[in-house]
mmCIF file of C-alpha atoms in Angstrom:
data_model
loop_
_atom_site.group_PDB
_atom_site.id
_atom_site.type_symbol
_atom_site.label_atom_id
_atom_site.label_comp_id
_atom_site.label_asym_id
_atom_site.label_seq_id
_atom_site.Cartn_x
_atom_site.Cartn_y
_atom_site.Cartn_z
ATOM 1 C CA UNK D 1 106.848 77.920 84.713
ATOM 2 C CA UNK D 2 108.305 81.284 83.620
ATOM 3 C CA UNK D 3 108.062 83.809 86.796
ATOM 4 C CA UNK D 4 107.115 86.948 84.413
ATOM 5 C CA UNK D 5 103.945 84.389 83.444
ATOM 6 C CA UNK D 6 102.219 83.333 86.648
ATOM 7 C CA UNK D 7 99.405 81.183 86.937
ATOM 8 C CA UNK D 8 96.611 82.214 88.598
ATOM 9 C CA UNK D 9 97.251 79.967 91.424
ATOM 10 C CA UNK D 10 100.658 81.676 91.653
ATOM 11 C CA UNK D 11 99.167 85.117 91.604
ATOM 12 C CA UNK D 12 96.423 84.061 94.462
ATOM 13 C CA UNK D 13 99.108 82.534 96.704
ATOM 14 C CA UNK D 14 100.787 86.150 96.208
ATOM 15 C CA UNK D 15 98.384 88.470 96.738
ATOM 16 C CA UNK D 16 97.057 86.306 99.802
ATOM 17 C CA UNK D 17 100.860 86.381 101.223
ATOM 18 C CA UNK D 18 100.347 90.401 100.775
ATOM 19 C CA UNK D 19 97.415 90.500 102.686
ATOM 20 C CA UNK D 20 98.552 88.751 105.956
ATOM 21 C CA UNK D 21 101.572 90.662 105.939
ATOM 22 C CA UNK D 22 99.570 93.865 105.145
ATOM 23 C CA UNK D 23 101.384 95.286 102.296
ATOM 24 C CA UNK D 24 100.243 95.264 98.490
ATOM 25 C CA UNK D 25 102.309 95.074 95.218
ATOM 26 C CA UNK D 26 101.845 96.541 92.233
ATOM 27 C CA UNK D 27 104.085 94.311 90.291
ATOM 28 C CA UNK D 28 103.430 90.792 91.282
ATOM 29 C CA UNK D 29 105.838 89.634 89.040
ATOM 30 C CA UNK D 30 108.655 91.449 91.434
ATOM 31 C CA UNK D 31 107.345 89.613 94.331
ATOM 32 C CA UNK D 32 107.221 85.977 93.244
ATOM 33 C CA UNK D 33 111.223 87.161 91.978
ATOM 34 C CA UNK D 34 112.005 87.389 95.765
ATOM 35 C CA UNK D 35 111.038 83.826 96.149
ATOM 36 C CA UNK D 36 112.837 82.183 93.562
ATOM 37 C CA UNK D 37 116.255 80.761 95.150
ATOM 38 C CA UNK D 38 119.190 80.548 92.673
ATOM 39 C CA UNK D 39 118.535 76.759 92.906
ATOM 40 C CA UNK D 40 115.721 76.866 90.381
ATOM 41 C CA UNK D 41 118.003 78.881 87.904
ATOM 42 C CA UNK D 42 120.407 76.272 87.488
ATOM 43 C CA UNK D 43 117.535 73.855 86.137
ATOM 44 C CA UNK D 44 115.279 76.478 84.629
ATOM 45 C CA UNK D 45 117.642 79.390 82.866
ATOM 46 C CA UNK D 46 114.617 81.712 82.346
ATOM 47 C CA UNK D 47 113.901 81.906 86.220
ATOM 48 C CA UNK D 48 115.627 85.078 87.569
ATOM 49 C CA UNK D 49 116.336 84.435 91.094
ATOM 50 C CA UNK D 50 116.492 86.705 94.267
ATOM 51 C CA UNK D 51 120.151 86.964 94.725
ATOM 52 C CA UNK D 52 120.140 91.164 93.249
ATOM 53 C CA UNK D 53 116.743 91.825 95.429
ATOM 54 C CA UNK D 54 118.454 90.380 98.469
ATOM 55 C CA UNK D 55 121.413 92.686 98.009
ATOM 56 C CA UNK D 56 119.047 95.267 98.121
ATOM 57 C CA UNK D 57 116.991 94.460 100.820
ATOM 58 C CA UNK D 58 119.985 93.796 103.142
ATOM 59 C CA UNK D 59 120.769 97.652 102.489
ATOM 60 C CA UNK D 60 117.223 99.039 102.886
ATOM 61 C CA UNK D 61 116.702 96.605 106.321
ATOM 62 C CA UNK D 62 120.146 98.017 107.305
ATOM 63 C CA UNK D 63 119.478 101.738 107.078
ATOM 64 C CA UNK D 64 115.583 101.640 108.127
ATOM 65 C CA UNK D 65 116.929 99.576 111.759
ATOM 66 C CA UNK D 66 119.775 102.058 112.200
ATOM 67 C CA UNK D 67 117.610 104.895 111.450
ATOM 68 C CA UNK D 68 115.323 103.917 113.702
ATOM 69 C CA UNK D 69 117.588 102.883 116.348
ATOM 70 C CA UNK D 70 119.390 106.626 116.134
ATOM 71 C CA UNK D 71 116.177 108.564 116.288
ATOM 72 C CA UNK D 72 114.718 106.735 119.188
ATOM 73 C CA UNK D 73 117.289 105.804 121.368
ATOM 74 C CA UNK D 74 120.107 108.018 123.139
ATOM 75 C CA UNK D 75 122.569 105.288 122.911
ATOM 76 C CA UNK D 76 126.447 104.941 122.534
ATOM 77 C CA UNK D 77 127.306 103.608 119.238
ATOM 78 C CA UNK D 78 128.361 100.496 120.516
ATOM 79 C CA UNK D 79 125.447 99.640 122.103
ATOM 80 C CA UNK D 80 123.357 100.615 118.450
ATOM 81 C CA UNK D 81 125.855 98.147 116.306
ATOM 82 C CA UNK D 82 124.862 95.410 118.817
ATOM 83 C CA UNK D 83 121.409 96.054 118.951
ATOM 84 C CA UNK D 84 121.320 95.806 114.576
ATOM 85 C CA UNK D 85 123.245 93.258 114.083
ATOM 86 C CA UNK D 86 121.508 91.357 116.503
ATOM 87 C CA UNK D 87 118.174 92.391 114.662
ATOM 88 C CA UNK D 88 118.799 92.012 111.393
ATOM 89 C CA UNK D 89 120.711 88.476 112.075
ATOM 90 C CA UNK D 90 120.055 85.492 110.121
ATOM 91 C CA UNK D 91 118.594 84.175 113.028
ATOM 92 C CA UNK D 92 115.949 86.581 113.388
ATOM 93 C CA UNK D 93 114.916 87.094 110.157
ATOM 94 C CA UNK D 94 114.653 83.298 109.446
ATOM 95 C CA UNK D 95 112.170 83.494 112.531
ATOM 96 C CA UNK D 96 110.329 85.991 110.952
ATOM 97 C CA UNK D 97 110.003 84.045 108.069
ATOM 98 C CA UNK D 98 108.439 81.050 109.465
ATOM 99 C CA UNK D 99 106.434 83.101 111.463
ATOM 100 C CA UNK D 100 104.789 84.643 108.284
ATOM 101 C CA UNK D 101 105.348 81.254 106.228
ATOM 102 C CA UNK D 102 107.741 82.420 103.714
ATOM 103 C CA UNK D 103 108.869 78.806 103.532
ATOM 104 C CA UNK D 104 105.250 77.688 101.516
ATOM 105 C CA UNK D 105 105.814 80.334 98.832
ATOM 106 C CA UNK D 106 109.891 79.749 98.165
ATOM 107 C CA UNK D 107 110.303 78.765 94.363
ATOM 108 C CA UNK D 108 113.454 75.767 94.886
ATOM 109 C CA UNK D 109 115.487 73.458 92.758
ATOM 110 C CA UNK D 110 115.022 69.828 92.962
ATOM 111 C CA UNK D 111 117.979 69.263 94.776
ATOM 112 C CA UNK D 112 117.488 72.135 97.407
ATOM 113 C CA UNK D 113 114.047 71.147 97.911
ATOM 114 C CA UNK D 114 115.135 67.415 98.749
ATOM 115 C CA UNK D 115 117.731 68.768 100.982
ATOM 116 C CA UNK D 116 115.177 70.544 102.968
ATOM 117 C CA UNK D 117 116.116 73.957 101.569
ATOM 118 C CA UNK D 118 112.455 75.436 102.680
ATOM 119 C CA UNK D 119 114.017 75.137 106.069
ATOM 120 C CA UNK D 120 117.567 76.410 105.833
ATOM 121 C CA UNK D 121 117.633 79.594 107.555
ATOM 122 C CA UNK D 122 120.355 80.654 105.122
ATOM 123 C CA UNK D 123 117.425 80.517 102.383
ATOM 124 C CA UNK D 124 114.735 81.871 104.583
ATOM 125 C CA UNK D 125 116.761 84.835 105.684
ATOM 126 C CA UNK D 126 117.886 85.966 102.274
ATOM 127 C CA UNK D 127 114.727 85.645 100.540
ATOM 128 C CA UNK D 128 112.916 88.358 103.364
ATOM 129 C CA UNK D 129 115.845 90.506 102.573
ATOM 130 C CA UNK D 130 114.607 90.187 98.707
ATOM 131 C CA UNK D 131 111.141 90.749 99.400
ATOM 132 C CA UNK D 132 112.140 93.869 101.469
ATOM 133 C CA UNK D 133 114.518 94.915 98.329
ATOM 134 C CA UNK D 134 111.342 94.048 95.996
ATOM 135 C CA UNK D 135 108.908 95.851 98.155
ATOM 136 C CA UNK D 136 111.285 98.774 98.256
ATOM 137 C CA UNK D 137 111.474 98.888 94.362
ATOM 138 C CA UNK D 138 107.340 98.315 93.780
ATOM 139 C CA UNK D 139 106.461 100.886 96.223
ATOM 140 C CA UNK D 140 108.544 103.115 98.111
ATOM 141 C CA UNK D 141 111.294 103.979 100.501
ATOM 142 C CA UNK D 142 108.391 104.678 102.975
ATOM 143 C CA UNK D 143 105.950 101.765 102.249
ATOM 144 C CA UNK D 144 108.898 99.564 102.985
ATOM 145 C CA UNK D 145 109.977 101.451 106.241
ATOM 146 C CA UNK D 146 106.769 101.079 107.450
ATOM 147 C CA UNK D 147 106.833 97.117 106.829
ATOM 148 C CA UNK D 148 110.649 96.781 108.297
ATOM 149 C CA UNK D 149 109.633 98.321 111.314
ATOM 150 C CA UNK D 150 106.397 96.404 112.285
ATOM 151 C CA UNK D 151 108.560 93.159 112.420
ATOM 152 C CA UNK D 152 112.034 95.215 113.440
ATOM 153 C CA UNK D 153 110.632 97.587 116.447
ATOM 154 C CA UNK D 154 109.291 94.091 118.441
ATOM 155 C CA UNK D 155 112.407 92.746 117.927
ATOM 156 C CA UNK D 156 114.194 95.609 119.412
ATOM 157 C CA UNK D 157 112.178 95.982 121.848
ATOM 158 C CA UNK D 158 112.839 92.484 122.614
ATOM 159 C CA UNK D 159 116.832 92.885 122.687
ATOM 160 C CA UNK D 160 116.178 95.516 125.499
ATOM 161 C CA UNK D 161 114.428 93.579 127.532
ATOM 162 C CA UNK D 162 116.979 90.927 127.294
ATOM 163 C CA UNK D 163 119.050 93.651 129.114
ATOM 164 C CA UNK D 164 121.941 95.310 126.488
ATOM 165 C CA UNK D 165 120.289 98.304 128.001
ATOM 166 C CA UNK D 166 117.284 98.976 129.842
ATOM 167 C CA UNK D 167 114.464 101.313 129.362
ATOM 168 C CA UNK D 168 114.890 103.300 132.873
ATOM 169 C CA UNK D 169 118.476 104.216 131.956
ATOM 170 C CA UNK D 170 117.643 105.284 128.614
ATOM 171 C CA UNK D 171 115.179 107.604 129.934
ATOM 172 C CA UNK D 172 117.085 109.095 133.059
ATOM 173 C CA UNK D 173 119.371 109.832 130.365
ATOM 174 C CA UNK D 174 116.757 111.305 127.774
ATOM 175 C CA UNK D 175 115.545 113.188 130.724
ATOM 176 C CA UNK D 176 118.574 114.464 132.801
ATOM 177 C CA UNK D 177 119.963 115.907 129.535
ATOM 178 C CA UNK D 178 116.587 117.683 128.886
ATOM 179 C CA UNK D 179 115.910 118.991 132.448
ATOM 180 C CA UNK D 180 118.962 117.863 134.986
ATOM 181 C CA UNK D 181 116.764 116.088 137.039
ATOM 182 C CA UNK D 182 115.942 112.150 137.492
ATOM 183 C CA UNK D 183 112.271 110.838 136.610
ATOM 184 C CA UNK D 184 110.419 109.912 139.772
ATOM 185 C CA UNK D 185 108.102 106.304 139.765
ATOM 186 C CA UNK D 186 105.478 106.264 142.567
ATOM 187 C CA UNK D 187 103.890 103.270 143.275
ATOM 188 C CA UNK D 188 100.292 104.166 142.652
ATOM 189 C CA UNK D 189 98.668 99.945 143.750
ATOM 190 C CA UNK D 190 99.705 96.305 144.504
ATOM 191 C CA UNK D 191 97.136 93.845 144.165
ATOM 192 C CA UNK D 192 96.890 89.846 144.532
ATOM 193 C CA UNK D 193 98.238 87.586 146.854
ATOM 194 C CA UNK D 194 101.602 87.315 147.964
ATOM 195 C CA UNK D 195 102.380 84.867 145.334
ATOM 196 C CA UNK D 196 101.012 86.469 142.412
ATOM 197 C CA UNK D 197 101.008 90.494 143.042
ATOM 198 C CA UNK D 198 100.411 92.493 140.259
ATOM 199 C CA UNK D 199 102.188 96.182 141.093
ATOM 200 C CA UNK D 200 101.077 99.628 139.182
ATOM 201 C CA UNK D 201 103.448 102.310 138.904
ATOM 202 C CA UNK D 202 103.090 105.735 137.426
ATOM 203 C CA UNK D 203 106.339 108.181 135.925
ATOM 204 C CA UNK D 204 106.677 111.586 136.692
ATOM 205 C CA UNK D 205 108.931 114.045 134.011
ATOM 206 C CA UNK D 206 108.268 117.714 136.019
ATOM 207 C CA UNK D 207 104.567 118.218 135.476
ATOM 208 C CA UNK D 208 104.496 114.977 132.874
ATOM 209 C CA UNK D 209 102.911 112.123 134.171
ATOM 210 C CA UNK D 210 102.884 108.560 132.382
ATOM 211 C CA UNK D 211 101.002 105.156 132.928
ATOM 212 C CA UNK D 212 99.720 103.796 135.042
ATOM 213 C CA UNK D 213 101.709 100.261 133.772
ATOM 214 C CA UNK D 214 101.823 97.016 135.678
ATOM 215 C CA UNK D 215 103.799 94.292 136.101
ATOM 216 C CA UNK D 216 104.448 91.386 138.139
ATOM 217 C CA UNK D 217 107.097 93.087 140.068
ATOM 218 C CA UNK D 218 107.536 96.713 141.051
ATOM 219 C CA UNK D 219 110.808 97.127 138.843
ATOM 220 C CA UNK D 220 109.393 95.318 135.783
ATOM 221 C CA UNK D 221 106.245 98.186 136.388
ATOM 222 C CA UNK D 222 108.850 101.010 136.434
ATOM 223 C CA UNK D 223 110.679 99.349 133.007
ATOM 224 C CA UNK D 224 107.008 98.882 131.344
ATOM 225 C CA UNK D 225 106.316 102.794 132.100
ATOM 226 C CA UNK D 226 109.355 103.822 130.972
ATOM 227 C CA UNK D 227 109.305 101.962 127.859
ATOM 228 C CA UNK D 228 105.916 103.958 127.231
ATOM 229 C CA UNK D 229 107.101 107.432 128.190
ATOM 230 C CA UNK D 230 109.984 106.575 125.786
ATOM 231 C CA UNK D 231 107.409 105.695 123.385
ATOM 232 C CA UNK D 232 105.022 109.250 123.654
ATOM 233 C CA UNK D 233 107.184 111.291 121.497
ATOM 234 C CA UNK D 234 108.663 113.852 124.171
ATOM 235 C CA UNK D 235 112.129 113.033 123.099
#
């Protein structure tokens, strides 16, 4: 099977991939390029394989996570370099790629396939950093931005809540550099019994107010309201 010729079968499994990722490509051909490890084009010579996309893509991912991370988060740079390279990780992009079954479409050579190559996170990793590179050339620096970040900002948002820095200190900081003065949480309910209370807190920046959020305890409240006052664009 030469990849600038796909079947129709090909083209269906494509376009289907598209749609539950919600993107669209004009060149289809592009796409099902991103897929094809350099396995196959040591048995087949007139595959071309993902190798150039995925050198690509690892620059676009890198600059749309960093650019994202700068804009929205008054951080030290040490804290942002941990935060994208624990994003962008082979780990977490070969999680992704399960997730969205990357592994079904993955074009391999006999001997990678055997090996169990559509579950190498190696492979997995490096062909959603060709798709991104692919994506990037077919339609855009800010159709692909707009991709990155619907699997990169829950991923972040995830590494916060881990604890590399939490969403209260990031906006006392925001907010003391803005106005000198500390946001205040009031504790606007608590609800359900004693072993399962569910507590409601509410943010106040000067005449600002954000939430109400809840949360099973009052501090994870306070981190869920920050996290959206962080999130409302005052910044």
């Amino acid at each position: 099977m030469n990849n600038n010729l796909l079947s129709k079968e090909r083209k269906s499994q494509l376009i289907k991939f598209c749609k539950s990722v919600k993107i669209s490509f004009n060149n289809l051909d592009l796409l099902n390029q991103a897929f094809c490890h350099r396995s196959i084009t040591n048995e087949v010579k007139y595959f071309k394989n993902n190798e150039r996309l995925e050198f690509l893509g690892d620059s676009v991912l890198g600059m749309v996570t960093a650019s994202y991370l700068y804009n929205h988060y008054d951080i030290v740079e040490g804290d942002l370099a941990k935060i994208k390279s624990v994003v962008v990780s082979e780990k977490i992009l070969s999680e992704i790629a399960l997730e969205i079954n990357i592994q079904n479409l993955l074009i391999l050579g006999k001997g990678e396939e055997k090996s169990g190559g559509r579950k190498k996170p190696a492979i997995l990793a490096d062909c959603m950093e060709a798709i991104i590179g692919a994506y990037y050339l077919d339609s855009g620096f800010k159709s692909v931005e707009k991709y990155v970040l619907s699997f990169m900002i829950p991923q972040i948002e995830k590494v916060f809540d881990s604890g590399i820095k939490d969403y209260k200190t990031i906006l006392q900081e925001k907010f003391q550099k803005i106005s000198k003065m500390c946001p205040r949480y009031e504790l606007i309910s608590k609800t359900g019994p004693e072993h399962a209370q569910v507590f409601s807190v509410v943010v106040h920046l000067n005449d600002m107010t954000y939430g109400p959020c809840s949360g099973n305890s009052k501090k994870q409240a306070e981190q869920e309201v920050a996290k959206l006052a962080l999130k409302s664009g005052i910044f």
